[in-house]
Amino acid sequence: IENAKNFRERVYQYADDIKKKKETAKVEKETEKMKECTFAPQIDRTDNPRTMNEFLEEQNKFLQKKKDDIAKIAEQNILREHGSIGPSHHINENSRSLNQQKKWDRPFYERLYASNKLKNRLQASSPVKFCSINIRLLLE
């Protein structure tokens, strides 16, 4: 009976030793992996965390600001609908004077058409022939 108890103790001791060896091997392997890691964060723990009252005050301020912003946008939308607010862009005086100088007699699409027609006439009368080559064909 003592021999059987002794045997059991040795078996349990052996199992514990194997378990400890596995754990130490695991820790060693992990520390070896961490040797490659050079990042060492510096955590500043000097700041005192907010109290619950401070947190609630900040939340109330945020909610009030949100309500004010929504009210402001709603007011602007109402004013816009009634026409008292115009567009918010401003045209530069120099641009305005240039635009007034250019009193176009024809719409832009007619001017584009005439410009393209003139370009085609110049290309046809030129001694150098223009050709358009599909660039994809050159790249293939």
mmCIF file with all atom_site columns, C-alpha atoms in Angstrom:
data_model
loop_
_atom_site.group_PDB
_atom_site.id
_atom_site.type_symbol
_atom_site.label_atom_id
_atom_site.label_alt_id
_atom_site.label_comp_id
_atom_site.label_asym_id
_atom_site.label_entity_id
_atom_site.label_seq_id
_atom_site.pdbx_PDB_ins_code
_atom_site.Cartn_x
_atom_site.Cartn_y
_atom_site.Cartn_z
_atom_site.occupancy
_atom_site.B_iso_or_equiv
_atom_site.pdbx_formal_charge
_atom_site.auth_seq_id
_atom_site.auth_comp_id
_atom_site.auth_asym_id
_atom_site.auth_atom_id
_atom_site.pdbx_PDB_model_num
ATOM 1   C CA . ILE A 1 1   ? 0.000   0.000  0.000   1.00 0.00 ? 1   ILE A CA 1
ATOM 2   C CA . GLU A 1 2   ? 2.828   2.401  0.810   1.00 0.00 ? 2   GLU A CA 1
ATOM 3   C CA . ASN A 1 3   ? 4.469   1.449  -2.433  1.00 0.00 ? 3   ASN A CA 1
ATOM 4   C CA . ALA A 1 4   ? 1.280   2.301  -4.344  1.00 0.00 ? 4   ALA A CA 1
ATOM 5   C CA . LYS A 1 5   ? 1.008   5.682  -2.541  1.00 0.00 ? 5   LYS A CA 1
ATOM 6   C CA . ASN A 1 6   ? 4.655   6.374  -3.287  1.00 0.00 ? 6   ASN A CA 1
ATOM 7   C CA . PHE A 1 7   ? 4.077   5.488  -6.940  1.00 0.00 ? 7   PHE A CA 1
ATOM 8   C CA . ARG A 1 8   ? 1.054   7.788  -7.186  1.00 0.00 ? 8   ARG A CA 1
ATOM 9   C CA . GLU A 1 9   ? 2.974   10.651 -5.610  1.00 0.00 ? 9   GLU A CA 1
ATOM 10  C CA . ARG A 1 10  ? 5.837   10.160 -8.070  1.00 0.00 ? 10  ARG A CA 1
ATOM 11  C CA . VAL A 1 11  ? 3.402   10.074 -11.014 1.00 0.00 ? 11  VAL A CA 1
ATOM 12  C CA . TYR A 1 12  ? 1.672   13.277 -9.818  1.00 0.00 ? 12  TYR A CA 1
ATOM 13  C CA . GLN A 1 13  ? 5.048   14.902 -9.172  1.00 0.00 ? 13  GLN A CA 1
ATOM 14  C CA . TYR A 1 14  ? 6.194   13.923 -12.669 1.00 0.00 ? 14  TYR A CA 1
ATOM 15  C CA . ALA A 1 15  ? 2.985   15.382 -14.185 1.00 0.00 ? 15  ALA A CA 1
ATOM 16  C CA . ASP A 1 16  ? 3.503   18.609 -12.196 1.00 0.00 ? 16  ASP A CA 1
ATOM 17  C CA . ASP A 1 17  ? 7.122   18.820 -13.361 1.00 0.00 ? 17  ASP A CA 1
ATOM 18  C CA . ILE A 1 18  ? 6.060   18.403 -17.005 1.00 0.00 ? 18  ILE A CA 1
ATOM 19  C CA . LYS A 1 19  ? 3.374   21.040 -16.561 1.00 0.00 ? 19  LYS A CA 1
ATOM 20  C CA . LYS A 1 20  ? 5.893   23.479 -15.047 1.00 0.00 ? 20  LYS A CA 1
ATOM 21  C CA . LYS A 1 21  ? 8.378   22.809 -17.871 1.00 0.00 ? 21  LYS A CA 1
ATOM 22  C CA . LYS A 1 22  ? 5.684   23.497 -20.471 1.00 0.00 ? 22  LYS A CA 1
ATOM 23  C CA . GLU A 1 23  ? 4.725   26.756 -18.751 1.00 0.00 ? 23  GLU A CA 1
ATOM 24  C CA . THR A 1 24  ? 8.338   27.945 -18.488 1.00 0.00 ? 24  THR A CA 1
ATOM 25  C CA . ALA A 1 25  ? 8.951   27.020 -22.129 1.00 0.00 ? 25  ALA A CA 1
ATOM 26  C CA . LYS A 1 26  ? 5.870   28.994 -23.124 1.00 0.00 ? 26  LYS A CA 1
ATOM 27  C CA . VAL A 1 27  ? 7.006   32.032 -21.120 1.00 0.00 ? 27  VAL A CA 1
ATOM 28  C CA . GLU A 1 28  ? 10.529  31.819 -22.562 1.00 0.00 ? 28  GLU A CA 1
ATOM 29  C CA . LYS A 1 29  ? 9.145   31.585 -26.089 1.00 0.00 ? 29  LYS A CA 1
ATOM 30  C CA . GLU A 1 30  ? 6.963   34.629 -25.521 1.00 0.00 ? 30  GLU A CA 1
ATOM 31  C CA . THR A 1 31  ? 9.806   36.682 -24.036 1.00 0.00 ? 31  THR A CA 1
ATOM 32  C CA . GLU A 1 32  ? 11.972  35.720 -27.008 1.00 0.00 ? 32  GLU A CA 1
ATOM 33  C CA . LYS A 1 33  ? 9.260   36.988 -29.361 1.00 0.00 ? 33  LYS A CA 1
ATOM 34  C CA . MET A 1 34  ? 9.025   40.204 -27.383 1.00 0.00 ? 34  MET A CA 1
ATOM 35  C CA . LYS A 1 35  ? 12.785  40.808 -27.664 1.00 0.00 ? 35  LYS A CA 1
ATOM 36  C CA . GLU A 1 36  ? 12.197  41.710 -31.320 1.00 0.00 ? 36  GLU A CA 1
ATOM 37  C CA . CYS A 1 37  ? 9.612   44.306 -30.313 1.00 0.00 ? 37  CYS A CA 1
ATOM 38  C CA . THR A 1 38  ? 11.285  47.669 -29.720 1.00 0.00 ? 38  THR A CA 1
ATOM 39  C CA . PHE A 1 39  ? 8.126   49.641 -28.989 1.00 0.00 ? 39  PHE A CA 1
ATOM 40  C CA . ALA A 1 40  ? 7.906   50.771 -25.392 1.00 0.00 ? 40  ALA A CA 1
ATOM 41  C CA . PRO A 1 41  ? 4.827   52.925 -24.764 1.00 0.00 ? 41  PRO A CA 1
ATOM 42  C CA . GLN A 1 42  ? 5.122   55.707 -22.224 1.00 0.00 ? 42  GLN A CA 1
ATOM 43  C CA . ILE A 1 43  ? 1.832   56.051 -20.439 1.00 0.00 ? 43  ILE A CA 1
ATOM 44  C CA . ASP A 1 44  ? 1.215   59.303 -18.612 1.00 0.00 ? 44  ASP A CA 1
ATOM 45  C CA . ARG A 1 45  ? -0.719  58.474 -15.494 1.00 0.00 ? 45  ARG A CA 1
ATOM 46  C CA . THR A 1 46  ? -0.410  61.930 -13.921 1.00 0.00 ? 46  THR A CA 1
ATOM 47  C CA . ASP A 1 47  ? -3.785  63.177 -15.226 1.00 0.00 ? 47  ASP A CA 1
ATOM 48  C CA . ASN A 1 48  ? -6.589  62.742 -12.782 1.00 0.00 ? 48  ASN A CA 1
ATOM 49  C CA . PRO A 1 49  ? -9.638  61.079 -14.315 1.00 0.00 ? 49  PRO A CA 1
ATOM 50  C CA . ARG A 1 50  ? -12.851 63.076 -14.474 1.00 0.00 ? 50  ARG A CA 1
ATOM 51  C CA . THR A 1 51  ? -15.361 62.740 -11.735 1.00 0.00 ? 51  THR A CA 1
ATOM 52  C CA . MET A 1 52  ? -18.884 61.704 -12.553 1.00 0.00 ? 52  MET A CA 1
ATOM 53  C CA . ASN A 1 53  ? -20.143 65.274 -12.059 1.00 0.00 ? 53  ASN A CA 1
ATOM 54  C CA . GLU A 1 54  ? -17.515 66.678 -14.439 1.00 0.00 ? 54  GLU A CA 1
ATOM 55  C CA . PHE A 1 55  ? -18.442 64.069 -17.026 1.00 0.00 ? 55  PHE A CA 1
ATOM 56  C CA . LEU A 1 56  ? -22.137 64.878 -16.724 1.00 0.00 ? 56  LEU A CA 1
ATOM 57  C CA . GLU A 1 57  ? -21.431 68.626 -17.016 1.00 0.00 ? 57  GLU A CA 1
ATOM 58  C CA . GLU A 1 58  ? -19.451 68.061 -20.210 1.00 0.00 ? 58  GLU A CA 1
ATOM 59  C CA . GLN A 1 59  ? -22.241 65.900 -21.598 1.00 0.00 ? 59  GLN A CA 1
ATOM 60  C CA . ASN A 1 60  ? -24.818 68.606 -20.811 1.00 0.00 ? 60  ASN A CA 1
ATOM 61  C CA . LYS A 1 61  ? -22.631 71.246 -22.505 1.00 0.00 ? 61  LYS A CA 1
ATOM 62  C CA . PHE A 1 62  ? -22.322 69.029 -25.578 1.00 0.00 ? 62  PHE A CA 1
ATOM 63  C CA . LEU A 1 63  ? -26.076 68.418 -25.738 1.00 0.00 ? 63  LEU A CA 1
ATOM 64  C CA . GLN A 1 64  ? -26.794 72.148 -25.332 1.00 0.00 ? 64  GLN A CA 1
ATOM 65  C CA . LYS A 1 65  ? -24.330 73.002 -28.121 1.00 0.00 ? 65  LYS A CA 1
ATOM 66  C CA . LYS A 1 66  ? -25.967 70.377 -30.326 1.00 0.00 ? 66  LYS A CA 1
ATOM 67  C CA . LYS A 1 67  ? -29.437 71.837 -29.682 1.00 0.00 ? 67  LYS A CA 1
ATOM 68  C CA . ASP A 1 68  ? -28.143 75.355 -30.424 1.00 0.00 ? 68  ASP A CA 1
ATOM 69  C CA . ASP A 1 69  ? -26.584 74.203 -33.705 1.00 0.00 ? 69  ASP A CA 1
ATOM 70  C CA . ILE A 1 70  ? -29.791 72.452 -34.779 1.00 0.00 ? 70  ILE A CA 1
ATOM 71  C CA . ALA A 1 71  ? -31.835 75.563 -33.917 1.00 0.00 ? 71  ALA A CA 1
ATOM 72  C CA . LYS A 1 72  ? -29.408 77.764 -35.874 1.00 0.00 ? 72  LYS A CA 1
ATOM 73  C CA . ILE A 1 73  ? -29.637 75.524 -38.957 1.00 0.00 ? 73  ILE A CA 1
ATOM 74  C CA . ALA A 1 74  ? -33.438 75.421 -38.716 1.00 0.00 ? 74  ALA A CA 1
ATOM 75  C CA . GLU A 1 75  ? -33.542 79.229 -38.491 1.00 0.00 ? 75  GLU A CA 1
ATOM 76  C CA . GLN A 1 76  ? -31.284 79.555 -41.544 1.00 0.00 ? 76  GLN A CA 1
ATOM 77  C CA . ASN A 1 77  ? -33.516 77.147 -43.486 1.00 0.00 ? 77  ASN A CA 1
ATOM 78  C CA . ILE A 1 78  ? -36.610 79.173 -42.595 1.00 0.00 ? 78  ILE A CA 1
ATOM 79  C CA . LEU A 1 79  ? -34.916 82.418 -43.657 1.00 0.00 ? 79  LEU A CA 1
ATOM 80  C CA . ARG A 1 80  ? -33.747 80.815 -46.889 1.00 0.00 ? 80  ARG A CA 1
ATOM 81  C CA . GLU A 1 81  ? -37.277 79.639 -47.692 1.00 0.00 ? 81  GLU A CA 1
ATOM 82  C CA . HIS A 1 82  ? -38.615 83.155 -47.244 1.00 0.00 ? 82  HIS A CA 1
ATOM 83  C CA . GLY A 1 83  ? -35.837 84.563 -49.415 1.00 0.00 ? 83  GLY A CA 1
ATOM 84  C CA . SER A 1 84  ? -34.209 86.900 -46.932 1.00 0.00 ? 84  SER A CA 1
ATOM 85  C CA . ILE A 1 85  ? -30.866 85.086 -47.222 1.00 0.00 ? 85  ILE A CA 1
ATOM 86  C CA . GLY A 1 86  ? -29.264 84.976 -50.638 1.00 0.00 ? 86  GLY A CA 1
ATOM 87  C CA . PRO A 1 87  ? -26.429 82.808 -51.857 1.00 0.00 ? 87  PRO A CA 1
ATOM 88  C CA . SER A 1 88  ? -23.361 82.942 -49.656 1.00 0.00 ? 88  SER A CA 1
ATOM 89  C CA . HIS A 1 89  ? -20.794 83.279 -52.445 1.00 0.00 ? 89  HIS A CA 1
ATOM 90  C CA . HIS A 1 90  ? -19.248 86.596 -53.411 1.00 0.00 ? 90  HIS A CA 1
ATOM 91  C CA . ILE A 1 91  ? -17.972 87.437 -56.883 1.00 0.00 ? 91  ILE A CA 1
ATOM 92  C CA . ASN A 1 92  ? -14.667 89.237 -57.000 1.00 0.00 ? 92  ASN A CA 1
ATOM 93  C CA . GLU A 1 93  ? -14.877 92.774 -58.446 1.00 0.00 ? 93  GLU A CA 1
ATOM 94  C CA . ASN A 1 94  ? -12.175 92.008 -61.026 1.00 0.00 ? 94  ASN A CA 1
ATOM 95  C CA . SER A 1 95  ? -14.052 88.897 -62.176 1.00 0.00 ? 95  SER A CA 1
ATOM 96  C CA . ARG A 1 96  ? -17.308 90.812 -62.323 1.00 0.00 ? 96  ARG A CA 1
ATOM 97  C CA . SER A 1 97  ? -15.762 93.549 -64.519 1.00 0.00 ? 97  SER A CA 1
ATOM 98  C CA . LEU A 1 98  ? -14.181 90.936 -66.826 1.00 0.00 ? 98  LEU A CA 1
ATOM 99  C CA . ASN A 1 99  ? -17.522 89.170 -67.155 1.00 0.00 ? 99  ASN A CA 1
ATOM 100 C CA . GLN A 1 100 ? -19.275 92.429 -68.019 1.00 0.00 ? 100 GLN A CA 1
ATOM 101 C CA . GLN A 1 101 ? -16.667 93.211 -70.682 1.00 0.00 ? 101 GLN A CA 1
ATOM 102 C CA . LYS A 1 102 ? -17.361 89.895 -72.394 1.00 0.00 ? 102 LYS A CA 1
ATOM 103 C CA . LYS A 1 103 ? -20.800 90.479 -73.744 1.00 0.00 ? 103 LYS A CA 1
ATOM 104 C CA . TRP A 1 104 ? -21.298 87.296 -75.653 1.00 0.00 ? 104 TRP A CA 1
ATOM 105 C CA . ASP A 1 105 ? -23.560 87.527 -78.634 1.00 0.00 ? 105 ASP A CA 1
ATOM 106 C CA . ARG A 1 106 ? -23.951 83.756 -78.958 1.00 0.00 ? 106 ARG A CA 1
ATOM 107 C CA . PRO A 1 107 ? -24.391 80.896 -76.482 1.00 0.00 ? 107 PRO A CA 1
ATOM 108 C CA . PHE A 1 108 ? -21.270 78.942 -75.543 1.00 0.00 ? 108 PHE A CA 1
ATOM 109 C CA . TYR A 1 109 ? -22.199 75.807 -77.515 1.00 0.00 ? 109 TYR A CA 1
ATOM 110 C CA . GLU A 1 110 ? -22.386 77.836 -80.729 1.00 0.00 ? 110 GLU A CA 1
ATOM 111 C CA . ARG A 1 111 ? -18.997 79.408 -79.960 1.00 0.00 ? 111 ARG A CA 1
ATOM 112 C CA . LEU A 1 112 ? -17.523 75.938 -79.309 1.00 0.00 ? 112 LEU A CA 1
ATOM 113 C CA . TYR A 1 113 ? -18.968 74.632 -82.554 1.00 0.00 ? 113 TYR A CA 1
ATOM 114 C CA . ALA A 1 114 ? -17.521 77.586 -84.500 1.00 0.00 ? 114 ALA A CA 1
ATOM 115 C CA . SER A 1 115 ? -14.132 77.168 -82.785 1.00 0.00 ? 115 SER A CA 1
ATOM 116 C CA . ASN A 1 116 ? -14.022 73.479 -83.688 1.00 0.00 ? 116 ASN A CA 1
ATOM 117 C CA . LYS A 1 117 ? -15.058 74.234 -87.242 1.00 0.00 ? 117 LYS A CA 1
ATOM 118 C CA . LEU A 1 118 ? -12.258 76.813 -87.554 1.00 0.00 ? 118 LEU A CA 1
ATOM 119 C CA . LYS A 1 119 ? -9.726  74.339 -86.151 1.00 0.00 ? 119 LYS A CA 1
ATOM 120 C CA . ASN A 1 120 ? -10.809 71.681 -88.656 1.00 0.00 ? 120 ASN A CA 1
ATOM 121 C CA . ARG A 1 121 ? -10.487 74.177 -91.528 1.00 0.00 ? 121 ARG A CA 1
ATOM 122 C CA . LEU A 1 122 ? -6.976  75.138 -90.391 1.00 0.00 ? 122 LEU A CA 1
ATOM 123 C CA . GLN A 1 123 ? -5.957  71.489 -90.138 1.00 0.00 ? 123 GLN A CA 1
ATOM 124 C CA . ALA A 1 124 ? -7.315  70.739 -93.601 1.00 0.00 ? 124 ALA A CA 1
ATOM 125 C CA . SER A 1 125 ? -5.435  73.654 -95.169 1.00 0.00 ? 125 SER A CA 1
ATOM 126 C CA . SER A 1 126 ? -2.197  72.975 -93.313 1.00 0.00 ? 126 SER A CA 1
ATOM 127 C CA . PRO A 1 127 ? 0.617   71.198 -95.182 1.00 0.00 ? 127 PRO A CA 1
ATOM 128 C CA . VAL A 1 128 ? 1.254   69.067 -92.109 1.00 0.00 ? 128 VAL A CA 1
ATOM 129 C CA . LYS A 1 129 ? -1.427  66.439 -91.805 1.00 0.00 ? 129 LYS A CA 1
ATOM 130 C CA . PHE A 1 130 ? -2.745  65.850 -88.332 1.00 0.00 ? 130 PHE A CA 1
ATOM 131 C CA . CYS A 1 131 ? -3.579  62.320 -87.366 1.00 0.00 ? 131 CYS A CA 1
ATOM 132 C CA . SER A 1 132 ? -5.110  60.905 -84.282 1.00 0.00 ? 132 SER A CA 1
ATOM 133 C CA . ILE A 1 133 ? -3.780  57.559 -83.156 1.00 0.00 ? 133 ILE A CA 1
ATOM 134 C CA . ASN A 1 134 ? -5.364  55.557 -80.449 1.00 0.00 ? 134 ASN A CA 1
ATOM 135 C CA . ILE A 1 135 ? -2.791  55.477 -77.663 1.00 0.00 ? 135 ILE A CA 1
ATOM 136 C CA . ARG A 1 136 ? -4.026  52.121 -76.404 1.00 0.00 ? 136 ARG A CA 1
ATOM 137 C CA . LEU A 1 137 ? -2.934  50.557 -79.686 1.00 0.00 ? 137 LEU A CA 1
ATOM 138 C CA . LEU A 1 138 ? 0.572   51.911 -79.199 1.00 0.00 ? 138 LEU A CA 1
ATOM 139 C CA . LEU A 1 139 ? 0.810   50.549 -75.679 1.00 0.00 ? 139 LEU A CA 1
ATOM 140 C CA . GLU A 1 140 ? -0.286  47.018 -76.556 1.00 0.00 ? 140 GLU A CA 1
#
